[in-house]
Amino acid sequence: MADENLKNTDKDFSKVFSIIDTDKIENRKDFNILIDNLTDHPDPVREATAFKLEEINDYSKEFFCDEFALSKILNAIIDINPNVSRTICKIIENNPRLQSLLEEKIIDKLFQILNNITNKDNTHLKNTKSHAKNKLIFALYWYLEALSYCISDRYGKKVQEILTKTIKFYDYTIREKTAKLLAKMPDAPIDLLQIAKSDQNFYVKYQVYDKIIKD
């Protein structure tokens, strides 16, 4: 993949087509040149990169598992473009090794976000309509979604601590993602399942409909 357009930040329009036309990548150097475009580039470049990475994930899963790639993937999970976020989550879903490497990193991100949301010193976050708080909620949503593809029994206590907070979150989309995680969680806490069962929102209930203990 000897295309200089992928390295030249002054040719973003050409870069999109170079990414789309990229043939099979067979070495880590070319892969790193490509994945570097996943963050800190204009929207069309990031989106094209995500779609190309999904193709590569079908034949070279190992390229996604070094620290440089992990950092890019972790940041792209919460890309402002939901098409990028969804595509990255699909990559995670279809790469078991990547799931294992990302699980704890995503959990750490979730704790950071929840601490920032609830930190009394962050007075600019007290207004539920503030841009800063909405940005954190957006990140919370997508990291919960990504975690649902990584979840194992290795970090059960940490995950339970997170879900105990998010299952009562005022935004139903966060509660829905929480319920999705509970449905996938080995030995999910009954009390949290019951809270999800009692939620007034249908989409939250639906995630756990077959996990509910009969009254």
Short mmCIF file of N, CA and C in Angstrom, two decimals, residues 42-179:
data_model
loop_
_atom_site.label_atom_id
_atom_site.label_comp_id
_atom_site.label_asym_id
_atom_site.label_seq_id
_atom_site.Cartn_x
_atom_site.Cartn_y
_atom_site.Cartn_z
N PRO A 42 -10.79 14.51 9.15
CA PRO A 42 -12.17 14.88 8.82
C PRO A 42 -13.10 13.67 8.77
N ASP A 43 -14.36 13.93 8.95
CA ASP A 43 -15.40 12.89 9.05
C ASP A 43 -15.34 11.86 7.91
N PRO A 44 -15.29 12.26 6.65
CA PRO A 44 -15.30 11.25 5.57
C PRO A 44 -14.09 10.32 5.62
N VAL A 45 -12.94 10.85 6.04
CA VAL A 45 -11.73 10.03 6.14
C VAL A 45 -11.88 9.00 7.25
N ARG A 46 -12.38 9.42 8.40
CA ARG A 46 -12.55 8.50 9.52
C ARG A 46 -13.56 7.40 9.18
N GLU A 47 -14.64 7.79 8.52
CA GLU A 47 -15.67 6.81 8.18
C GLU A 47 -15.15 5.80 7.16
N ALA A 48 -14.47 6.27 6.13
CA ALA A 48 -13.90 5.37 5.12
C ALA A 48 -12.89 4.43 5.75
N THR A 49 -12.10 4.95 6.68
CA THR A 49 -11.11 4.13 7.37
C THR A 49 -11.78 3.03 8.19
N ALA A 50 -12.84 3.38 8.90
CA ALA A 50 -13.55 2.38 9.70
C ALA A 50 -14.10 1.26 8.83
N PHE A 51 -14.69 1.60 7.71
CA PHE A 51 -15.24 0.58 6.82
C PHE A 51 -14.14 -0.31 6.24
N LYS A 52 -13.01 0.29 5.90
CA LYS A 52 -11.89 -0.50 5.37
C LYS A 52 -11.32 -1.41 6.45
N LEU A 53 -11.26 -0.93 7.67
CA LEU A 53 -10.77 -1.76 8.77
C LEU A 53 -11.69 -2.95 9.02
N GLU A 54 -12.97 -2.75 8.82
CA GLU A 54 -13.90 -3.88 8.98
C GLU A 54 -13.59 -4.98 7.96
N GLU A 55 -13.23 -4.58 6.76
CA GLU A 55 -12.83 -5.56 5.74
C GLU A 55 -11.55 -6.29 6.17
N ILE A 56 -10.58 -5.54 6.65
CA ILE A 56 -9.31 -6.12 7.06
C ILE A 56 -9.49 -7.09 8.22
N ASN A 57 -10.42 -6.78 9.09
CA ASN A 57 -10.68 -7.64 10.25
C ASN A 57 -11.09 -9.05 9.84
N ASP A 58 -11.58 -9.19 8.63
CA ASP A 58 -11.99 -10.52 8.15
C ASP A 58 -10.79 -11.42 7.85
N TYR A 59 -9.63 -10.82 7.56
CA TYR A 59 -8.50 -11.66 7.17
C TYR A 59 -7.21 -11.40 7.96
N SER A 60 -7.15 -10.31 8.73
CA SER A 60 -5.93 -10.02 9.50
C SER A 60 -6.28 -9.47 10.88
N LYS A 61 -6.93 -10.27 11.68
CA LYS A 61 -7.35 -9.83 13.01
C LYS A 61 -6.19 -9.44 13.91
N GLU A 62 -5.03 -10.04 13.68
CA GLU A 62 -3.90 -9.80 14.56
C GLU A 62 -3.38 -8.37 14.47
N PHE A 63 -3.61 -7.69 13.36
CA PHE A 63 -3.12 -6.32 13.22
C PHE A 63 -3.77 -5.36 14.21
N PHE A 64 -4.93 -5.71 14.72
CA PHE A 64 -5.68 -4.81 15.60
C PHE A 64 -5.21 -4.87 17.06
N CYS A 65 -4.25 -5.71 17.36
CA CYS A 65 -3.99 -6.05 18.75
C CYS A 65 -2.70 -5.49 19.34
N ASP A 66 -2.04 -4.55 18.67
CA ASP A 66 -0.90 -3.90 19.32
C ASP A 66 -1.37 -2.60 19.96
N GLU A 67 -0.51 -1.97 20.75
CA GLU A 67 -0.93 -0.82 21.55
C GLU A 67 -1.37 0.37 20.69
N PHE A 68 -0.71 0.58 19.56
CA PHE A 68 -1.08 1.69 18.70
C PHE A 68 -2.50 1.50 18.17
N ALA A 69 -2.80 0.31 17.67
CA ALA A 69 -4.13 0.03 17.14
C ALA A 69 -5.18 0.08 18.25
N LEU A 70 -4.85 -0.46 19.42
CA LEU A 70 -5.80 -0.45 20.53
C LEU A 70 -6.18 0.97 20.93
N SER A 71 -5.19 1.85 20.94
CA SER A 71 -5.45 3.25 21.29
C SER A 71 -6.39 3.90 20.28
N LYS A 72 -6.15 3.63 19.01
CA LYS A 72 -7.00 4.19 17.96
C LYS A 72 -8.43 3.65 18.06
N ILE A 73 -8.54 2.34 18.26
CA ILE A 73 -9.86 1.71 18.38
C ILE A 73 -10.60 2.26 19.59
N LEU A 74 -9.92 2.37 20.70
CA LEU A 74 -10.55 2.84 21.94
C LEU A 74 -11.11 4.25 21.77
N ASN A 75 -10.39 5.12 21.09
CA ASN A 75 -10.87 6.48 20.85
C ASN A 75 -11.99 6.51 19.82
N ALA A 76 -11.91 5.63 18.82
CA ALA A 76 -12.91 5.64 17.74
C ALA A 76 -14.25 5.09 18.19
N ILE A 77 -14.28 4.34 19.28
CA ILE A 77 -15.55 3.84 19.80
C ILE A 77 -16.51 4.99 20.06
N ILE A 78 -15.97 6.12 20.50
CA ILE A 78 -16.83 7.27 20.84
C ILE A 78 -16.70 8.38 19.80
N ASP A 79 -16.45 8.00 18.56
CA ASP A 79 -16.41 8.99 17.48
C ASP A 79 -17.74 9.71 17.40
N ILE A 80 -17.70 10.99 17.08
CA ILE A 80 -18.93 11.78 16.98
C ILE A 80 -19.82 11.30 15.85
N ASN A 81 -19.24 10.60 14.88
CA ASN A 81 -20.00 10.02 13.78
C ASN A 81 -20.45 8.62 14.19
N PRO A 82 -21.76 8.39 14.38
CA PRO A 82 -22.22 7.07 14.83
C PRO A 82 -21.91 5.95 13.85
N ASN A 83 -21.74 6.27 12.57
CA ASN A 83 -21.36 5.22 11.61
C ASN A 83 -19.99 4.66 11.93
N VAL A 84 -19.09 5.52 12.37
CA VAL A 84 -17.77 5.07 12.79
C VAL A 84 -17.89 4.21 14.04
N SER A 85 -18.63 4.70 15.03
CA SER A 85 -18.79 3.96 16.28
C SER A 85 -19.39 2.58 16.05
N ARG A 86 -20.44 2.51 15.24
CA ARG A 86 -21.09 1.22 14.96
C ARG A 86 -20.15 0.26 14.26
N THR A 87 -19.38 0.78 13.31
CA THR A 87 -18.45 -0.08 12.57
C THR A 87 -17.35 -0.61 13.47
N ILE A 88 -16.84 0.24 14.35
CA ILE A 88 -15.82 -0.20 15.29
C ILE A 88 -16.37 -1.28 16.23
N CYS A 89 -17.60 -1.12 16.67
CA CYS A 89 -18.22 -2.14 17.53
C CYS A 89 -18.37 -3.47 16.79
N LYS A 90 -18.67 -3.41 15.49
CA LYS A 90 -18.75 -4.64 14.69
C LYS A 90 -17.39 -5.32 14.61
N ILE A 91 -16.35 -4.52 14.46
CA ILE A 91 -14.99 -5.07 14.43
C ILE A 91 -14.69 -5.79 15.74
N ILE A 92 -15.02 -5.15 16.85
CA ILE A 92 -14.79 -5.76 18.16
C ILE A 92 -15.59 -7.05 18.30
N GLU A 93 -16.82 -7.02 17.86
CA GLU A 93 -17.69 -8.20 17.97
C GLU A 93 -17.10 -9.40 17.24
N ASN A 94 -16.37 -9.16 16.17
CA ASN A 94 -15.84 -10.24 15.34
C ASN A 94 -14.34 -10.47 15.51
N ASN A 95 -13.80 -10.01 16.64
CA ASN A 95 -12.37 -10.19 16.90
C ASN A 95 -12.17 -10.57 18.37
N PRO A 96 -12.19 -11.85 18.70
CA PRO A 96 -12.10 -12.29 20.10
C PRO A 96 -10.86 -11.79 20.83
N ARG A 97 -9.73 -11.78 20.17
CA ARG A 97 -8.51 -11.30 20.82
C ARG A 97 -8.62 -9.82 21.16
N LEU A 98 -9.19 -9.06 20.27
CA LEU A 98 -9.40 -7.63 20.51
C LEU A 98 -10.34 -7.42 21.68
N GLN A 99 -11.36 -8.23 21.78
CA GLN A 99 -12.29 -8.17 22.91
C GLN A 99 -11.55 -8.33 24.22
N SER A 100 -10.69 -9.33 24.27
CA SER A 100 -9.95 -9.62 25.50
C SER A 100 -9.04 -8.46 25.90
N LEU A 101 -8.41 -7.85 24.91
CA LEU A 101 -7.48 -6.75 25.19
C LEU A 101 -8.18 -5.44 25.54
N LEU A 102 -9.39 -5.27 25.05
CA LEU A 102 -10.11 -4.01 25.27
C LEU A 102 -10.97 -3.99 26.51
N GLU A 103 -11.37 -5.14 27.01
CA GLU A 103 -12.37 -5.18 28.07
C GLU A 103 -12.00 -4.31 29.27
N GLU A 104 -10.83 -4.50 29.82
CA GLU A 104 -10.45 -3.72 31.01
C GLU A 104 -10.27 -2.25 30.67
N LYS A 105 -9.76 -1.95 29.49
CA LYS A 105 -9.57 -0.56 29.07
C LYS A 105 -10.93 0.16 28.98
N ILE A 106 -11.92 -0.51 28.44
CA ILE A 106 -13.26 0.08 28.33
C ILE A 106 -13.87 0.27 29.71
N ILE A 107 -13.69 -0.70 30.58
CA ILE A 107 -14.19 -0.59 31.96
C ILE A 107 -13.57 0.63 32.64
N ASP A 108 -12.28 0.83 32.48
CA ASP A 108 -11.62 2.00 33.07
C ASP A 108 -12.20 3.30 32.51
N LYS A 109 -12.47 3.33 31.22
CA LYS A 109 -13.07 4.52 30.60
C LYS A 109 -14.45 4.79 31.20
N LEU A 110 -15.22 3.74 31.42
CA LEU A 110 -16.57 3.91 31.98
C LEU A 110 -16.51 4.49 33.39
N PHE A 111 -15.58 4.01 34.19
CA PHE A 111 -15.42 4.57 35.54
C PHE A 111 -15.04 6.05 35.47
N GLN A 112 -14.16 6.40 34.57
CA GLN A 112 -13.75 7.80 34.42
C GLN A 112 -14.94 8.68 34.06
N ILE A 113 -15.75 8.20 33.13
CA ILE A 113 -16.91 8.98 32.68
C ILE A 113 -17.91 9.16 33.82
N LEU A 114 -18.22 8.08 34.51
CA LEU A 114 -19.19 8.15 35.60
C LEU A 114 -18.68 9.07 36.71
N ASN A 115 -17.40 9.02 36.99
CA ASN A 115 -16.83 9.91 38.00
C ASN A 115 -16.94 11.37 37.57
N ASN A 116 -16.72 11.63 36.29
CA ASN A 116 -16.84 13.00 35.79
C ASN A 116 -18.27 13.51 35.83
N ILE A 117 -19.22 12.63 35.55
CA ILE A 117 -20.63 13.02 35.57
C ILE A 117 -21.10 13.35 36.97
N THR A 118 -20.62 12.59 37.95
CA THR A 118 -21.12 12.74 39.33
C THR A 118 -20.23 13.63 40.19
N ASN A 119 -19.08 14.05 39.67
CA ASN A 119 -18.15 14.86 40.45
C ASN A 119 -18.77 16.22 40.79
N LYS A 120 -18.94 16.48 42.06
CA LYS A 120 -19.58 17.72 42.51
C LYS A 120 -18.76 18.95 42.15
N ASP A 121 -17.46 18.76 41.93
CA ASP A 121 -16.62 19.91 41.60
C ASP A 121 -16.83 20.38 40.17
N ASN A 122 -17.39 19.51 39.34
CA ASN A 122 -17.61 19.87 37.93
C ASN A 122 -18.95 20.59 37.80
N THR A 123 -18.99 21.84 38.23
CA THR A 123 -20.25 22.58 38.25
C THR A 123 -20.83 22.76 36.85
N HIS A 124 -19.97 22.77 35.82
CA HIS A 124 -20.46 22.95 34.46
C HIS A 124 -21.22 21.72 33.96
N LEU A 125 -21.17 20.61 34.73
CA LEU A 125 -21.89 19.41 34.33
C LEU A 125 -23.25 19.28 35.01
N LYS A 126 -23.55 20.16 35.95
CA LYS A 126 -24.80 20.03 36.69
C LYS A 126 -26.00 20.28 35.81
N ASN A 127 -25.88 21.12 34.81
CA ASN A 127 -26.96 21.38 33.88
C ASN A 127 -27.06 20.21 32.91
N THR A 128 -28.18 19.48 32.94
CA THR A 128 -28.33 18.28 32.11
C THR A 128 -28.31 18.61 30.63
N LYS A 129 -28.48 19.88 30.27
CA LYS A 129 -28.47 20.27 28.85
C LYS A 129 -27.10 20.78 28.40
N SER A 130 -26.12 20.76 29.30
CA SER A 130 -24.82 21.30 28.94
C SER A 130 -24.15 20.41 27.90
N HIS A 131 -23.37 21.05 27.02
CA HIS A 131 -22.66 20.31 25.98
C HIS A 131 -21.68 19.33 26.59
N ALA A 132 -21.00 19.76 27.64
CA ALA A 132 -19.99 18.90 28.27
C ALA A 132 -20.62 17.63 28.81
N LYS A 133 -21.79 17.77 29.44
CA LYS A 133 -22.44 16.59 30.00
C LYS A 133 -23.00 15.70 28.90
N ASN A 134 -23.57 16.28 27.88
CA ASN A 134 -24.09 15.48 26.77
C ASN A 134 -22.98 14.70 26.09
N LYS A 135 -21.80 15.29 26.01
CA LYS A 135 -20.66 14.60 25.41
C LYS A 135 -20.27 13.40 26.25
N LEU A 136 -20.31 13.54 27.56
CA LEU A 136 -20.00 12.42 28.45
C LEU A 136 -21.04 11.31 28.34
N ILE A 137 -22.30 11.69 28.23
CA ILE A 137 -23.36 10.69 28.11
C ILE A 137 -23.24 9.94 26.79
N PHE A 138 -22.88 10.66 25.73
CA PHE A 138 -22.63 10.03 24.43
C PHE A 138 -21.52 9.00 24.55
N ALA A 139 -20.43 9.36 25.23
CA ALA A 139 -19.32 8.43 25.42
C ALA A 139 -19.74 7.25 26.29
N LEU A 140 -20.53 7.51 27.31
CA LEU A 140 -21.03 6.45 28.18
C LEU A 140 -21.84 5.43 27.38
N TYR A 141 -22.70 5.92 26.51
CA TYR A 141 -23.54 5.06 25.66
C TYR A 141 -22.69 4.13 24.81
N TRP A 142 -21.69 4.68 24.12
CA TRP A 142 -20.93 3.86 23.18
C TRP A 142 -19.93 2.94 23.87
N TYR A 143 -19.40 3.34 25.02
CA TYR A 143 -18.51 2.42 25.73
C TYR A 143 -19.31 1.27 26.35
N LEU A 144 -20.53 1.53 26.79
CA LEU A 144 -21.39 0.43 27.25
C LEU A 144 -21.70 -0.52 26.10
N GLU A 145 -21.98 0.04 24.93
CA GLU A 145 -22.26 -0.79 23.76
C GLU A 145 -21.03 -1.64 23.42
N ALA A 146 -19.86 -1.03 23.41
CA ALA A 146 -18.63 -1.78 23.09
C ALA A 146 -18.36 -2.86 24.13
N LEU A 147 -18.61 -2.53 25.40
CA LEU A 147 -18.38 -3.51 26.46
C LEU A 147 -19.28 -4.73 26.30
N SER A 148 -20.47 -4.54 25.74
CA SER A 148 -21.38 -5.67 25.56
C SER A 148 -20.81 -6.72 24.62
N TYR A 149 -19.83 -6.34 23.80
CA TYR A 149 -19.18 -7.30 22.90
C TYR A 149 -17.89 -7.86 23.49
N CYS A 150 -17.48 -7.32 24.64
CA CYS A 150 -16.23 -7.75 25.28
C CYS A 150 -16.46 -8.52 26.57
N ILE A 151 -17.64 -8.43 27.12
CA ILE A 151 -17.86 -8.85 28.50
C ILE A 151 -17.54 -10.32 28.71
N SER A 152 -16.83 -10.57 29.81
CA SER A 152 -16.49 -11.93 30.22
C SER A 152 -16.74 -12.02 31.72
N ASP A 153 -16.23 -13.07 32.34
CA ASP A 153 -16.39 -13.19 33.79
C ASP A 153 -15.16 -12.70 34.54
N ARG A 154 -14.21 -12.08 33.83
CA ARG A 154 -12.95 -11.68 34.47
C ARG A 154 -13.09 -10.47 35.37
N TYR A 155 -13.99 -9.56 35.01
CA TYR A 155 -14.10 -8.30 35.74
C TYR A 155 -15.52 -8.10 36.27
N GLY A 156 -16.10 -9.20 36.73
CA GLY A 156 -17.51 -9.18 37.15
C GLY A 156 -17.84 -8.13 38.19
N LYS A 157 -17.00 -7.98 39.21
CA LYS A 157 -17.28 -7.03 40.28
C LYS A 157 -17.24 -5.59 39.77
N LYS A 158 -16.25 -5.30 38.93
CA LYS A 158 -16.14 -3.95 38.38
C LYS A 158 -17.34 -3.63 37.48
N VAL A 159 -17.71 -4.58 36.64
CA VAL A 159 -18.84 -4.37 35.74
C VAL A 159 -20.12 -4.18 36.55
N GLN A 160 -20.30 -4.99 37.59
CA GLN A 160 -21.49 -4.85 38.42
C GLN A 160 -21.55 -3.48 39.08
N GLU A 161 -20.41 -2.97 39.50
CA GLU A 161 -20.37 -1.63 40.10
C GLU A 161 -20.82 -0.57 39.10
N ILE A 162 -20.39 -0.71 37.86
CA ILE A 162 -20.80 0.23 36.82
C ILE A 162 -22.29 0.12 36.55
N LEU A 163 -22.77 -1.11 36.39
CA LEU A 163 -24.18 -1.31 36.02
C LEU A 163 -25.13 -0.91 37.14
N THR A 164 -24.68 -1.02 38.37
CA THR A 164 -25.50 -0.57 39.50
C THR A 164 -25.81 0.92 39.40
N LYS A 165 -24.87 1.67 38.83
CA LYS A 165 -25.07 3.11 38.64
C LYS A 165 -25.88 3.40 37.37
N THR A 166 -25.58 2.69 36.30
CA THR A 166 -26.20 3.05 35.02
C THR A 166 -27.61 2.50 34.85
N ILE A 167 -27.99 1.48 35.62
CA ILE A 167 -29.33 0.91 35.47
C ILE A 167 -30.40 1.90 35.95
N LYS A 168 -30.01 2.90 36.73
CA LYS A 168 -30.96 3.91 37.22
C LYS A 168 -30.73 5.27 36.56
N PHE A 169 -29.96 5.28 35.49
CA PHE A 169 -29.63 6.54 34.82
C PHE A 169 -30.88 7.16 34.21
N TYR A 170 -30.95 8.49 34.24
CA TYR A 170 -32.17 9.16 33.78
C TYR A 170 -32.40 9.00 32.28
N ASP A 171 -31.34 8.83 31.50
CA ASP A 171 -31.48 8.67 30.05
C ASP A 171 -31.76 7.19 29.75
N TYR A 172 -32.89 6.90 29.11
CA TYR A 172 -33.29 5.51 28.92
C TYR A 172 -32.32 4.75 28.01
N THR A 173 -31.62 5.46 27.11
CA THR A 173 -30.69 4.76 26.22
C THR A 173 -29.53 4.15 27.01
N ILE A 174 -29.14 4.81 28.10
CA ILE A 174 -28.10 4.27 28.97
C ILE A 174 -28.64 3.06 29.72
N ARG A 175 -29.88 3.14 30.17
CA ARG A 175 -30.48 1.99 30.87
C ARG A 175 -30.65 0.81 29.90
N GLU A 176 -30.97 1.12 28.65
CA GLU A 176 -31.11 0.06 27.65
C GLU A 176 -29.78 -0.67 27.43
N LYS A 177 -28.70 0.08 27.29
CA LYS A 177 -27.38 -0.54 27.11
C LYS A 177 -26.98 -1.32 28.36
N THR A 178 -27.37 -0.82 29.52
CA THR A 178 -27.11 -1.52 30.77
C THR A 178 -27.83 -2.86 30.79
N ALA A 179 -29.09 -2.85 30.39
CA ALA A 179 -29.88 -4.09 30.35
C ALA A 179 -29.29 -5.08 29.35
#
